[in-house]
One Martini backbone bead per residue (centre of mass of N, CA, C, O) as a GRO file, in nm:
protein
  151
    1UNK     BB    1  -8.718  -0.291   2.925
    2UNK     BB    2  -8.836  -0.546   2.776
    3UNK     BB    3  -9.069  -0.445   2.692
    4UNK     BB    4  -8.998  -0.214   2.515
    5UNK     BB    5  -8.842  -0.365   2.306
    6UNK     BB    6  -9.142  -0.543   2.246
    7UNK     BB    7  -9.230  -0.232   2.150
    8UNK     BB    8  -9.037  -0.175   1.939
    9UNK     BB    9  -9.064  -0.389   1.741
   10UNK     BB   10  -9.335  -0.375   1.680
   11UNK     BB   11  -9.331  -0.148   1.553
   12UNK     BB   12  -9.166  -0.181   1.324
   13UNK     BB   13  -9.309  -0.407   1.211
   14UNK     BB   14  -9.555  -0.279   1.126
   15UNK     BB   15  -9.412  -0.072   0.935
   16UNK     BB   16  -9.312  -0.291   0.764
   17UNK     BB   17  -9.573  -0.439   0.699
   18UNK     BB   18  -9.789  -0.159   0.683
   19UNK     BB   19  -9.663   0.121   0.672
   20UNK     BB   20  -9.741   0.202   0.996
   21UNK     BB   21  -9.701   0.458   1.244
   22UNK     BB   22  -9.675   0.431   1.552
   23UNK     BB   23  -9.715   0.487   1.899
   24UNK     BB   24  -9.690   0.428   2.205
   25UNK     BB   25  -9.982   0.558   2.256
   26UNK     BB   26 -10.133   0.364   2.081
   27UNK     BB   27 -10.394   0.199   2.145
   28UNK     BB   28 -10.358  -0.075   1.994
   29UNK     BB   29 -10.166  -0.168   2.229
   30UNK     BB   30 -10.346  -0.281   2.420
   31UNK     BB   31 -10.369  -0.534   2.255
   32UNK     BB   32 -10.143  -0.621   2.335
   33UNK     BB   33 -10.156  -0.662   2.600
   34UNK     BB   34 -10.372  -0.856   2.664
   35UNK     BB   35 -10.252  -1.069   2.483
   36UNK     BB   36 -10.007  -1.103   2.691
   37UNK     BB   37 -10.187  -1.166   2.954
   38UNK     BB   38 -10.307  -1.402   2.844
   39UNK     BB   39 -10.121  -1.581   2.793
   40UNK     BB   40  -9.995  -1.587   3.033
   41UNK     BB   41 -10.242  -1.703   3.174
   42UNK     BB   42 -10.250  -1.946   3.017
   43UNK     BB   43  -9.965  -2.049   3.029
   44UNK     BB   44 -10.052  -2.119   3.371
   45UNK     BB   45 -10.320  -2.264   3.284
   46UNK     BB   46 -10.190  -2.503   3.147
   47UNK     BB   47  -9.952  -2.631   3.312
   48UNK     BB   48 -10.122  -2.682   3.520
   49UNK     BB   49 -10.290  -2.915   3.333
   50UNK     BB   50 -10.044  -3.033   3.251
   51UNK     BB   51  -9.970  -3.164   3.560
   52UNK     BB   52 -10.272  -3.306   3.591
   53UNK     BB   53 -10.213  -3.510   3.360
   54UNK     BB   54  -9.957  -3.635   3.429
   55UNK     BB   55 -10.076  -3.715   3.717
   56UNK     BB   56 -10.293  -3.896   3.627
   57UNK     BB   57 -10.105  -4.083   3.423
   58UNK     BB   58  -9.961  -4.179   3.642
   59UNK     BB   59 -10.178  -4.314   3.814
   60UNK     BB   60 -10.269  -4.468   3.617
   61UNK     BB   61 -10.013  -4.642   3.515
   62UNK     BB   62  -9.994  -4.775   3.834
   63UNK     BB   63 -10.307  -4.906   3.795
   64UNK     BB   64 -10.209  -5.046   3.529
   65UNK     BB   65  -9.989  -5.211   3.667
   66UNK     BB   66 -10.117  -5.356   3.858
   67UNK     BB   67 -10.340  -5.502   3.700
   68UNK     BB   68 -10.081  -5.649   3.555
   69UNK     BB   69 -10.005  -5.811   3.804
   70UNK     BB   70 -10.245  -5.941   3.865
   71UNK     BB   71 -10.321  -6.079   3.591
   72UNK     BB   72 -10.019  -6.218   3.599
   73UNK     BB   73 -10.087  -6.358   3.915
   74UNK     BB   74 -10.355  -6.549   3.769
   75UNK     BB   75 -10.234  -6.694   3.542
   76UNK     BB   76 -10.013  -6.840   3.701
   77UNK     BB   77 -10.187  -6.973   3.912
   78UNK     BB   78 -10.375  -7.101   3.699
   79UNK     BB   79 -10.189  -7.258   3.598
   80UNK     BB   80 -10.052  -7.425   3.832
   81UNK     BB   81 -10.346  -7.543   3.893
   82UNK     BB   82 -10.338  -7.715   3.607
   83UNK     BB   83 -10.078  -7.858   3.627
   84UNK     BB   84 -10.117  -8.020   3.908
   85UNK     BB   85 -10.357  -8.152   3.812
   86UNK     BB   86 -10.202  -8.307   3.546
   87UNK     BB   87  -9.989  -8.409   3.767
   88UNK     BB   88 -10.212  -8.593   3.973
   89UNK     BB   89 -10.326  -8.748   3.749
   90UNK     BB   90 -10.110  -8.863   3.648
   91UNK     BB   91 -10.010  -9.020   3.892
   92UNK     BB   92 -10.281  -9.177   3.951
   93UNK     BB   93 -10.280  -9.341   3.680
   94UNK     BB   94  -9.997  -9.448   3.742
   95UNK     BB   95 -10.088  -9.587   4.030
   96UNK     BB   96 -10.312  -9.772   3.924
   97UNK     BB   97 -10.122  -9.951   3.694
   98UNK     BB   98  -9.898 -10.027   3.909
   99UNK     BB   99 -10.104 -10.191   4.094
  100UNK     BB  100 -10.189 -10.378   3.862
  101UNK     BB  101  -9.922 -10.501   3.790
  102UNK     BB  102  -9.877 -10.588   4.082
  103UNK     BB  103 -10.088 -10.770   4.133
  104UNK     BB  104 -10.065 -10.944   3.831
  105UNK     BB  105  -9.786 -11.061   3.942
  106UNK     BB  106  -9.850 -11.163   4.242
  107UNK     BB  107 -10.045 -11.360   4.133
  108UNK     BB  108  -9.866 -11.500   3.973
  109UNK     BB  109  -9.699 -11.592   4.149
  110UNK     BB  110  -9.899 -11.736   4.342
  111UNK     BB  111  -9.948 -11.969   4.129
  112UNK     BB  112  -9.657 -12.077   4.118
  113UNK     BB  113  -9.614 -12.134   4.370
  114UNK     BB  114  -9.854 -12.331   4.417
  115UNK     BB  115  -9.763 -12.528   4.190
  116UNK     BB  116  -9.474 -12.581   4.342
  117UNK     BB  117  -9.607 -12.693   4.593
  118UNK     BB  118  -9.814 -12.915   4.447
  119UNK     BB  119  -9.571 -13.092   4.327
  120UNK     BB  120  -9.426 -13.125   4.616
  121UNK     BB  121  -9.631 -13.277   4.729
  122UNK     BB  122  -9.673 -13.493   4.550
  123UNK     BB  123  -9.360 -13.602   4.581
  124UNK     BB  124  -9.426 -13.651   4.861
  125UNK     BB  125  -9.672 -13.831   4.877
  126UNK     BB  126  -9.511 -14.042   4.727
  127UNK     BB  127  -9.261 -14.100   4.940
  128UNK     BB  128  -9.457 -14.158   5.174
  129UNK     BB  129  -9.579 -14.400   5.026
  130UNK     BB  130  -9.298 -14.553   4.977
  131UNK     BB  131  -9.251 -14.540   5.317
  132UNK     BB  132  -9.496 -14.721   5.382
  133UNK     BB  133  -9.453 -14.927   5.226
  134UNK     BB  134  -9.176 -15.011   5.355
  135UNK     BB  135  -9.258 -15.020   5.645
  136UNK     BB  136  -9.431 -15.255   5.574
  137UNK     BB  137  -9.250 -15.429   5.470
  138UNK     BB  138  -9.076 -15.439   5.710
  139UNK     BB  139  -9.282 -15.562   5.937
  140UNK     BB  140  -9.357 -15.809   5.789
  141UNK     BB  141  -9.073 -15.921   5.757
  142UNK     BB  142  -9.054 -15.925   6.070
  143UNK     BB  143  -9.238 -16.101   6.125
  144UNK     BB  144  -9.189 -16.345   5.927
  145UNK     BB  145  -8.922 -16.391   6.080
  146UNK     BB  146  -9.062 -16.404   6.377
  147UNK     BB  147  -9.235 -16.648   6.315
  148UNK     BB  148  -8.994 -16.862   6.224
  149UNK     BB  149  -8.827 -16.843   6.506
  150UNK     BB  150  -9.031 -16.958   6.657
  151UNK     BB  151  -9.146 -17.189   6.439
   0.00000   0.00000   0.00000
């Protein structure tokens, strides 16, 4: 019946727009009939076309999602990558001249050590001398002594 209203208003459609009175068995309604089935059937087959570009997108969308989350896990990886290295540069750089810091700290207080240790040689082999002499000193006088109560 809703097919009969869409051919009842078509018909009065043509009559108010050109004048022409057709009726229900009119060859030309042929066309209408065809063009209304070509029509569904283009619609269903446009549908089914739009589902299927739908899901191409959708596939691609989510292949292009991973693609991007690849490509943000290998800057990330290589940035990381980067930074490790001039944080190892750094690092090694530093322990380098730390080292060197280090030794040349060590040599000074070894010269200083040697030095203050060569002063001390020094007071002590004066002392050294200063008691060989007195001891000297004293054996003599010891002798001096012993050879007057002697003689």
């Amino acid at each position: 019946m809703g097919n009969e209203v869409s051919i009842e208003a078509l018909l009065h459609e043509v009559m108010v727009e050109h004048g022409v009175k057709l009726t229900k068995n009119d060859p030309v309604l042929i066309v209408h009939t065809l063009n209304k089935r070509l029509i569904e059937s283009q619609k269903a087959l446009q549908e089914s076309l739009l589902n299927e570009l739908k899901s191409n997108l959708e596939v691609l969308t989510t292949d292009w999602s991973e693609e991007a989350k690849s490509v943000a896990e290998n800057i990330i990886n290589s940035s990381l990558k980067a930074s490790t290295a001039t944080i190892t540069q750094a690092i090694e750089t530093s322990t380098e001249e730390n080292k060197k810091l280090l030794k040349e700290a060590i040599e000074e207080s070894v010269i200083n050590i040697k030095d203050e240790i060569s002063g001390k040689i020094k007071e002590t082999k004066t002392v050294s001398v200063a008691n060989i002499f007195a001891s000297i000193l004293t054996t003599v006088s010891a002798l001096i002594v012993a050879y007057a109560a002697i003689f």
